Amino acid sequence: LALGPEFGRGKGAMAVESLASHNALIQKAFLEKSLTKYLLKLLKAFQIDVKEQGAVALWALAGQTLKQQKYMAEQIGYSFIINMLLSPSAKMQYVGGEAVIALSKDSRMHQNQICEGNGIAPLVRLLRISTIAEGTLLSVIRAVGSICIGVAHTSNPVSQQFVVDENAFPVLIQLLRNHPSPNIKVEVAFSLACIVLGNDVLQKDLHENEGFEYADVLYLLHSTEKDICLRAGYALTLFAFNNRFQQYLILESGIMTISIFERFLESTVETEKAMAAFQIVVLAKVIRDMDHITLSARGVTILVDSLYSVQTSTIVLTGNLIASLAHSRAGIPEAFTTLGTIQRLCYHLYSGIEESGEEWRTIHNSYL
């Protein structure tokens, strides 16, 4: 990798990808040997296949954790990431999209810098390519949404406006209505929800000028694929979050019943259960066959119970969801406090689990 010709270094990068893919120990060993700097040089190669292999190998080293992916995206840098998005290579486009997601996740600073560095236009351009690979398209759609939403479901009006100014609405609406893949449709719905989250002006624009209708999302709640159903519920939850008028529009657009969420609320998959609990609290006044007080109480109780999980991923997700509900409607923060949430969060703060400690600091700020 360090000394060989381009072809040889490309083969070396291929070996790195094979060894490091989904192997945290090997990723750690390679990172400790500063292999990243040699792979980054491949992004400057003349041959497109060598560039491509360098990008794929770098992302194999990024692993599966957000912290490691964010570190790798920062090592790659804005300039190379945008070049990847502009590349004709589907693999380069995919890595570029994933790097944008990693950088922008819960980081307003990176979100704004991506916007200022002209990173939105290449993403929207990729949305318009009809022949784009589905995996790449999913990555790009997620990237567009990720740029607009922050920790505890706070919005970024700066990046939201950048996305809308690049005329993302029409192409996203077209994908929502016409793309054959339900996976694409539900991800578009979620990204649209991120783009208009907490922004009444953009909500109005989406409905009145772009013709968006909640019926285009509501039917996805009845998908036979549970991941699509849960993601559609999440999208509708974001549309409804702290917005009574949007809740009314959803209520008028179709019938939502507790049965839609029941399989998730009873799930043995803890993250599914926590996510569904969050959804029924936010959508409590939209779900027709149960009163909102009972729904809210059930959701809050499940979330508090989830803080006693032994799974770090469950604790981190639950912390973020509680932080979001802490700045929702009156009575919810008090309900969490009554159930001993603060004491449990303090336990996680000192538990030695880095992510849960960070999550608690976010929740603490939300309560203040």
PDB file of C-alpha atoms in Angstrom, residues 62-247:
ATOM      1  CA  ALA A  62     -15.058   2.559   9.587  1.00  0.00           C
ATOM      2  CA  GLY A  63     -16.764  -0.444  11.137  1.00  0.00           C
ATOM      3  CA  GLN A  64     -20.298  -0.529  12.501  1.00  0.00           C
ATOM      4  CA  THR A  65     -20.201   2.014  15.358  1.00  0.00           C
ATOM      5  CA  LEU A  66     -21.123   5.659  14.846  1.00  0.00           C
ATOM      6  CA  LYS A  67     -18.030   6.834  16.730  1.00  0.00           C
ATOM      7  CA  GLN A  68     -15.658   4.919  14.425  1.00  0.00           C
ATOM      8  CA  GLN A  69     -17.589   5.880  11.286  1.00  0.00           C
ATOM      9  CA  LYS A  70     -17.539   9.545  12.287  1.00  0.00           C
ATOM     10  CA  TYR A  71     -13.786   9.330  12.918  1.00  0.00           C
ATOM     11  CA  MET A  72     -13.218   7.790   9.477  1.00  0.00           C
ATOM     12  CA  ALA A  73     -15.436  10.356   7.742  1.00  0.00           C
ATOM     13  CA  GLU A  74     -13.454  13.139   9.423  1.00  0.00           C
ATOM     14  CA  GLN A  75     -10.210  11.524   8.209  1.00  0.00           C
ATOM     15  CA  ILE A  76     -11.544  11.401   4.652  1.00  0.00           C
ATOM     16  CA  GLY A  77     -12.607  15.053   4.825  1.00  0.00           C
ATOM     17  CA  TYR A  78     -15.300  17.137   3.148  1.00  0.00           C
ATOM     18  CA  SER A  79     -13.452  17.560  -0.147  1.00  0.00           C
ATOM     19  CA  PHE A  80     -12.957  13.837  -0.810  1.00  0.00           C
ATOM     20  CA  ILE A  81     -16.494  13.047   0.381  1.00  0.00           C
ATOM     21  CA  ILE A  82     -18.014  15.512  -2.088  1.00  0.00           C
ATOM     22  CA  ASN A  83     -15.744  14.158  -4.852  1.00  0.00           C
ATOM     23  CA  MET A  84     -17.090  10.686  -4.077  1.00  0.00           C
ATOM     24  CA  LEU A  85     -20.651  11.932  -4.457  1.00  0.00           C
ATOM     25  CA  LEU A  86     -19.711  13.457  -7.826  1.00  0.00           C
ATOM     26  CA  SER A  87     -17.976  10.264  -9.004  1.00  0.00           C
ATOM     27  CA  PRO A  88     -19.567   8.023 -11.672  1.00  0.00           C
ATOM     28  CA  SER A  89     -18.748   5.004  -9.468  1.00  0.00           C
ATOM     29  CA  ALA A  90     -21.721   3.567  -7.561  1.00  0.00           C
ATOM     30  CA  LYS A  91     -19.383   2.328  -4.806  1.00  0.00           C
ATOM     31  CA  MET A  92     -17.818   5.784  -4.411  1.00  0.00           C
ATOM     32  CA  GLN A  93     -21.265   7.377  -4.307  1.00  0.00           C
ATOM     33  CA  TYR A  94     -22.346   4.910  -1.622  1.00  0.00           C
ATOM     34  CA  VAL A  95     -19.308   5.561   0.572  1.00  0.00           C
ATOM     35  CA  GLY A  96     -19.811   9.306   0.110  1.00  0.00           C
ATOM     36  CA  GLY A  97     -23.421   9.015   1.241  1.00  0.00           C
ATOM     37  CA  GLU A  98     -22.504   6.888   4.260  1.00  0.00           C
ATOM     38  CA  ALA A  99     -19.749   9.346   5.208  1.00  0.00           C
ATOM     39  CA  VAL A 100     -22.224  12.248   5.079  1.00  0.00           C
ATOM     40  CA  ILE A 101     -24.588  10.313   7.364  1.00  0.00           C
ATOM     41  CA  ALA A 102     -21.788   9.593   9.847  1.00  0.00           C
ATOM     42  CA  LEU A 103     -20.550  13.189   9.891  1.00  0.00           C
ATOM     43  CA  SER A 104     -23.955  14.830  10.137  1.00  0.00           C
ATOM     44  CA  LYS A 105     -25.439  12.475  12.747  1.00  0.00           C
ATOM     45  CA  ASP A 106     -26.220  14.637  15.799  1.00  0.00           C
ATOM     46  CA  SER A 107     -23.668  17.284  14.743  1.00  0.00           C
ATOM     47  CA  ARG A 108     -24.989  20.686  13.746  1.00  0.00           C
ATOM     48  CA  MET A 109     -21.419  21.856  13.097  1.00  0.00           C
ATOM     49  CA  HIS A 110     -20.815  19.160  10.472  1.00  0.00           C
ATOM     50  CA  GLN A 111     -24.312  19.641   9.028  1.00  0.00           C
ATOM     51  CA  ASN A 112     -23.666  23.340   8.463  1.00  0.00           C
ATOM     52  CA  GLN A 113     -20.168  22.754   7.082  1.00  0.00           C
ATOM     53  CA  ILE A 114     -21.487  20.211   4.571  1.00  0.00           C
ATOM     54  CA  CYS A 115     -24.028  22.805   3.429  1.00  0.00           C
ATOM     55  CA  GLU A 116     -21.432  25.581   3.219  1.00  0.00           C
ATOM     56  CA  GLY A 117     -19.084  23.262   1.323  1.00  0.00           C
ATOM     57  CA  ASN A 118     -21.707  22.737  -1.418  1.00  0.00           C
ATOM     58  CA  GLY A 119     -22.410  19.197  -0.313  1.00  0.00           C
ATOM     59  CA  ILE A 120     -26.196  19.305  -0.794  1.00  0.00           C
ATOM     60  CA  ALA A 121     -26.270  19.743  -4.590  1.00  0.00           C
ATOM     61  CA  PRO A 122     -24.396  16.462  -5.344  1.00  0.00           C
ATOM     62  CA  LEU A 123     -26.771  14.548  -3.051  1.00  0.00           C
ATOM     63  CA  VAL A 124     -29.880  15.956  -4.743  1.00  0.00           C
ATOM     64  CA  ARG A 125     -28.330  15.340  -8.187  1.00  0.00           C
ATOM     65  CA  LEU A 126     -27.939  11.649  -7.280  1.00  0.00           C
ATOM     66  CA  LEU A 127     -31.614  11.487  -6.283  1.00  0.00           C
ATOM     67  CA  ARG A 128     -32.509  12.430  -9.861  1.00  0.00           C
ATOM     68  CA  ILE A 129     -30.530   9.605 -11.523  1.00  0.00           C
ATOM     69  CA  SER A 130     -33.043   6.962 -12.540  1.00  0.00           C
ATOM     70  CA  THR A 131     -30.408   4.235 -13.005  1.00  0.00           C
ATOM     71  CA  ILE A 132     -28.793   4.643  -9.581  1.00  0.00           C
ATOM     72  CA  ALA A 133     -28.313   1.435  -7.572  1.00  0.00           C
ATOM     73  CA  GLU A 134     -30.952   0.972  -4.860  1.00  0.00           C
ATOM     74  CA  GLY A 135     -28.365   0.658  -2.070  1.00  0.00           C
ATOM     75  CA  THR A 136     -26.724   3.909  -3.131  1.00  0.00           C
ATOM     76  CA  LEU A 137     -30.089   5.630  -3.456  1.00  0.00           C
ATOM     77  CA  LEU A 138     -31.034   4.547   0.076  1.00  0.00           C
ATOM     78  CA  SER A 139     -27.750   5.942   1.399  1.00  0.00           C
ATOM     79  CA  VAL A 140     -28.271   9.271  -0.366  1.00  0.00           C
ATOM     80  CA  ILE A 141     -31.876   9.604   0.844  1.00  0.00           C
ATOM     81  CA  ARG A 142     -30.770   8.919   4.418  1.00  0.00           C
ATOM     82  CA  ALA A 143     -27.942  11.435   4.070  1.00  0.00           C
ATOM     83  CA  VAL A 144     -30.368  14.176   2.994  1.00  0.00           C
ATOM     84  CA  GLY A 145     -32.520  13.511   6.063  1.00  0.00           C
ATOM     85  CA  SER A 146     -29.587  13.158   8.444  1.00  0.00           C
ATOM     86  CA  ILE A 147     -28.281  16.606   7.537  1.00  0.00           C
ATOM     87  CA  CYS A 148     -31.540  18.164   8.770  1.00  0.00           C
ATOM     88  CA  ILE A 149     -32.025  16.535  12.184  1.00  0.00           C
ATOM     89  CA  GLY A 150     -30.012  16.722  15.383  1.00  0.00           C
ATOM     90  CA  VAL A 151     -29.768  15.086  18.769  1.00  0.00           C
ATOM     91  CA  ALA A 152     -33.078  14.516  20.577  1.00  0.00           C
ATOM     92  CA  HIS A 153     -34.988  15.209  17.334  1.00  0.00           C
ATOM     93  CA  THR A 154     -34.065  18.875  17.154  1.00  0.00           C
ATOM     94  CA  SER A 155     -34.157  20.460  13.702  1.00  0.00           C
ATOM     95  CA  ASN A 156     -31.525  22.447  11.812  1.00  0.00           C
ATOM     96  CA  PRO A 157     -33.322  25.226   9.919  1.00  0.00           C
ATOM     97  CA  VAL A 158     -30.126  26.185   8.078  1.00  0.00           C
ATOM     98  CA  SER A 159     -29.613  22.775   6.473  1.00  0.00           C
ATOM     99  CA  GLN A 160     -33.360  22.315   5.953  1.00  0.00           C
ATOM    100  CA  GLN A 161     -33.431  25.464   3.846  1.00  0.00           C
ATOM    101  CA  PHE A 162     -30.319  24.423   1.885  1.00  0.00           C
ATOM    102  CA  VAL A 163     -32.006  21.133   0.960  1.00  0.00           C
ATOM    103  CA  VAL A 164     -35.236  22.828  -0.115  1.00  0.00           C
ATOM    104  CA  ASP A 165     -33.338  25.475  -2.101  1.00  0.00           C
ATOM    105  CA  GLU A 166     -31.761  22.663  -4.129  1.00  0.00           C
ATOM    106  CA  ASN A 167     -35.306  21.609  -5.162  1.00  0.00           C
ATOM    107  CA  ALA A 168     -35.224  18.329  -3.286  1.00  0.00           C
ATOM    108  CA  PHE A 169     -38.980  18.279  -2.613  1.00  0.00           C
ATOM    109  CA  PRO A 170     -40.193  17.444  -6.168  1.00  0.00           C
ATOM    110  CA  VAL A 171     -37.775  14.550  -6.675  1.00  0.00           C
ATOM    111  CA  LEU A 172     -38.475  13.132  -3.205  1.00  0.00           C
ATOM    112  CA  ILE A 173     -42.243  13.306  -3.764  1.00  0.00           C
ATOM    113  CA  GLN A 174     -41.791  11.544  -7.120  1.00  0.00           C
ATOM    114  CA  LEU A 175     -39.775   8.766  -5.434  1.00  0.00           C
ATOM    115  CA  LEU A 176     -42.369   8.457  -2.668  1.00  0.00           C
ATOM    116  CA  ARG A 177     -45.195   7.966  -5.136  1.00  0.00           C
ATOM    117  CA  ASN A 178     -43.565   6.146  -8.030  1.00  0.00           C
ATOM    118  CA  HIS A 179     -40.555   4.132  -6.918  1.00  0.00           C
ATOM    119  CA  PRO A 180     -41.297   0.378  -6.920  1.00  0.00           C
ATOM    120  CA  SER A 181     -39.378  -0.341  -3.711  1.00  0.00           C
ATOM    121  CA  PRO A 182     -41.210   0.100  -0.377  1.00  0.00           C
ATOM    122  CA  ASN A 183     -37.792   0.483   1.284  1.00  0.00           C
ATOM    123  CA  ILE A 184     -37.096   3.558  -0.825  1.00  0.00           C
ATOM    124  CA  LYS A 185     -40.582   4.957  -0.245  1.00  0.00           C
ATOM    125  CA  VAL A 186     -40.435   4.676   3.534  1.00  0.00           C
ATOM    126  CA  GLU A 187     -36.940   6.177   3.664  1.00  0.00           C
ATOM    127  CA  VAL A 188     -38.121   9.101   1.526  1.00  0.00           C
ATOM    128  CA  ALA A 189     -41.029   9.636   3.934  1.00  0.00           C
ATOM    129  CA  PHE A 190     -38.627   9.712   6.868  1.00  0.00           C
ATOM    130  CA  SER A 191     -36.252  12.138   5.153  1.00  0.00           C
ATOM    131  CA  LEU A 192     -39.129  14.444   4.221  1.00  0.00           C
ATOM    132  CA  ALA A 193     -40.148  14.432   7.884  1.00  0.00           C
ATOM    133  CA  CYS A 194     -36.589  15.431   8.844  1.00  0.00           C
ATOM    134  CA  ILE A 195     -36.517  18.231   6.266  1.00  0.00           C
ATOM    135  CA  VAL A 196     -39.701  19.854   7.642  1.00  0.00           C
ATOM    136  CA  LEU A 197     -39.274  18.941  11.332  1.00  0.00           C
ATOM    137  CA  GLY A 198     -40.187  21.908  13.523  1.00  0.00           C
ATOM    138  CA  ASN A 199     -40.438  24.185  10.480  1.00  0.00           C
ATOM    139  CA  ASP A 200     -43.963  25.472   9.837  1.00  0.00           C
ATOM    140  CA  VAL A 201     -42.966  27.338   6.663  1.00  0.00           C
ATOM    141  CA  LEU A 202     -41.509  24.218   5.037  1.00  0.00           C
ATOM    142  CA  GLN A 203     -44.414  22.072   6.299  1.00  0.00           C
ATOM    143  CA  LYS A 204     -46.801  24.433   4.509  1.00  0.00           C
ATOM    144  CA  ASP A 205     -44.657  24.438   1.369  1.00  0.00           C
ATOM    145  CA  LEU A 206     -44.558  20.635   1.280  1.00  0.00           C
ATOM    146  CA  HIS A 207     -48.333  20.295   1.577  1.00  0.00           C
ATOM    147  CA  GLU A 208     -49.606  23.273  -0.420  1.00  0.00           C
ATOM    148  CA  ASN A 209     -46.999  23.649  -3.163  1.00  0.00           C
ATOM    149  CA  GLU A 210     -45.660  20.106  -3.565  1.00  0.00           C
ATOM    150  CA  GLY A 211     -48.949  18.245  -3.008  1.00  0.00           C
ATOM    151  CA  PHE A 212     -47.685  15.980  -0.246  1.00  0.00           C
ATOM    152  CA  GLU A 213     -50.396  13.836   1.373  1.00  0.00           C
ATOM    153  CA  TYR A 214     -50.173  11.681   4.496  1.00  0.00           C
ATOM    154  CA  ALA A 215     -52.084   8.933   2.692  1.00  0.00           C
ATOM    155  CA  ASP A 216     -48.839   8.262   0.758  1.00  0.00           C
ATOM    156  CA  VAL A 217     -47.213   7.260   4.064  1.00  0.00           C
ATOM    157  CA  LEU A 218     -50.088   5.842   6.099  1.00  0.00           C
ATOM    158  CA  TYR A 219     -50.551   2.789   3.884  1.00  0.00           C
ATOM    159  CA  LEU A 220     -46.938   1.764   4.603  1.00  0.00           C
ATOM    160  CA  LEU A 221     -47.961   1.157   8.227  1.00  0.00           C
ATOM    161  CA  HIS A 222     -49.737  -1.968   6.974  1.00  0.00           C
ATOM    162  CA  SER A 223     -46.710  -3.426   5.205  1.00  0.00           C
ATOM    163  CA  THR A 224     -46.038  -7.099   5.804  1.00  0.00           C
ATOM    164  CA  GLU A 225     -42.380  -6.189   6.389  1.00  0.00           C
ATOM    165  CA  LYS A 226     -42.112  -5.069   9.989  1.00  0.00           C
ATOM    166  CA  ASP A 227     -39.066  -2.843   9.400  1.00  0.00           C
ATOM    167  CA  ILE A 228     -41.037  -0.808   6.851  1.00  0.00           C
ATOM    168  CA  CYS A 229     -44.023  -0.574   9.189  1.00  0.00           C
ATOM    169  CA  LEU A 230     -41.873   0.652  12.098  1.00  0.00           C
ATOM    170  CA  ARG A 231     -40.001   3.128   9.891  1.00  0.00           C
ATOM    171  CA  ALA A 232     -43.291   4.508   8.486  1.00  0.00           C
ATOM    172  CA  GLY A 233     -44.499   4.992  12.058  1.00  0.00           C
ATOM    173  CA  TYR A 234     -41.277   6.835  12.853  1.00  0.00           C
ATOM    174  CA  ALA A 235     -41.735   9.120   9.829  1.00  0.00           C
ATOM    175  CA  LEU A 236     -45.302   9.980  10.846  1.00  0.00           C
ATOM    176  CA  THR A 237     -44.113  10.530  14.419  1.00  0.00           C
ATOM    177  CA  LEU A 238     -41.599  13.128  13.219  1.00  0.00           C
ATOM    178  CA  PHE A 239     -44.231  14.874  11.099  1.00  0.00           C
ATOM    179  CA  ALA A 240     -46.483  15.019  14.185  1.00  0.00           C
ATOM    180  CA  PHE A 241     -43.771  15.868  16.725  1.00  0.00           C
ATOM    181  CA  ASN A 242     -44.780  18.959  18.735  1.00  0.00           C
ATOM    182  CA  ASN A 243     -47.217  19.939  15.974  1.00  0.00           C
ATOM    183  CA  ARG A 244     -50.947  19.732  16.732  1.00  0.00           C
ATOM    184  CA  PHE A 245     -51.981  20.847  13.255  1.00  0.00           C
ATOM    185  CA  GLN A 246     -49.998  18.066  11.551  1.00  0.00           C
ATOM    186  CA  GLN A 247     -51.475  15.599  14.047  1.00  0.00           C
TER     187      GLN A 247
END
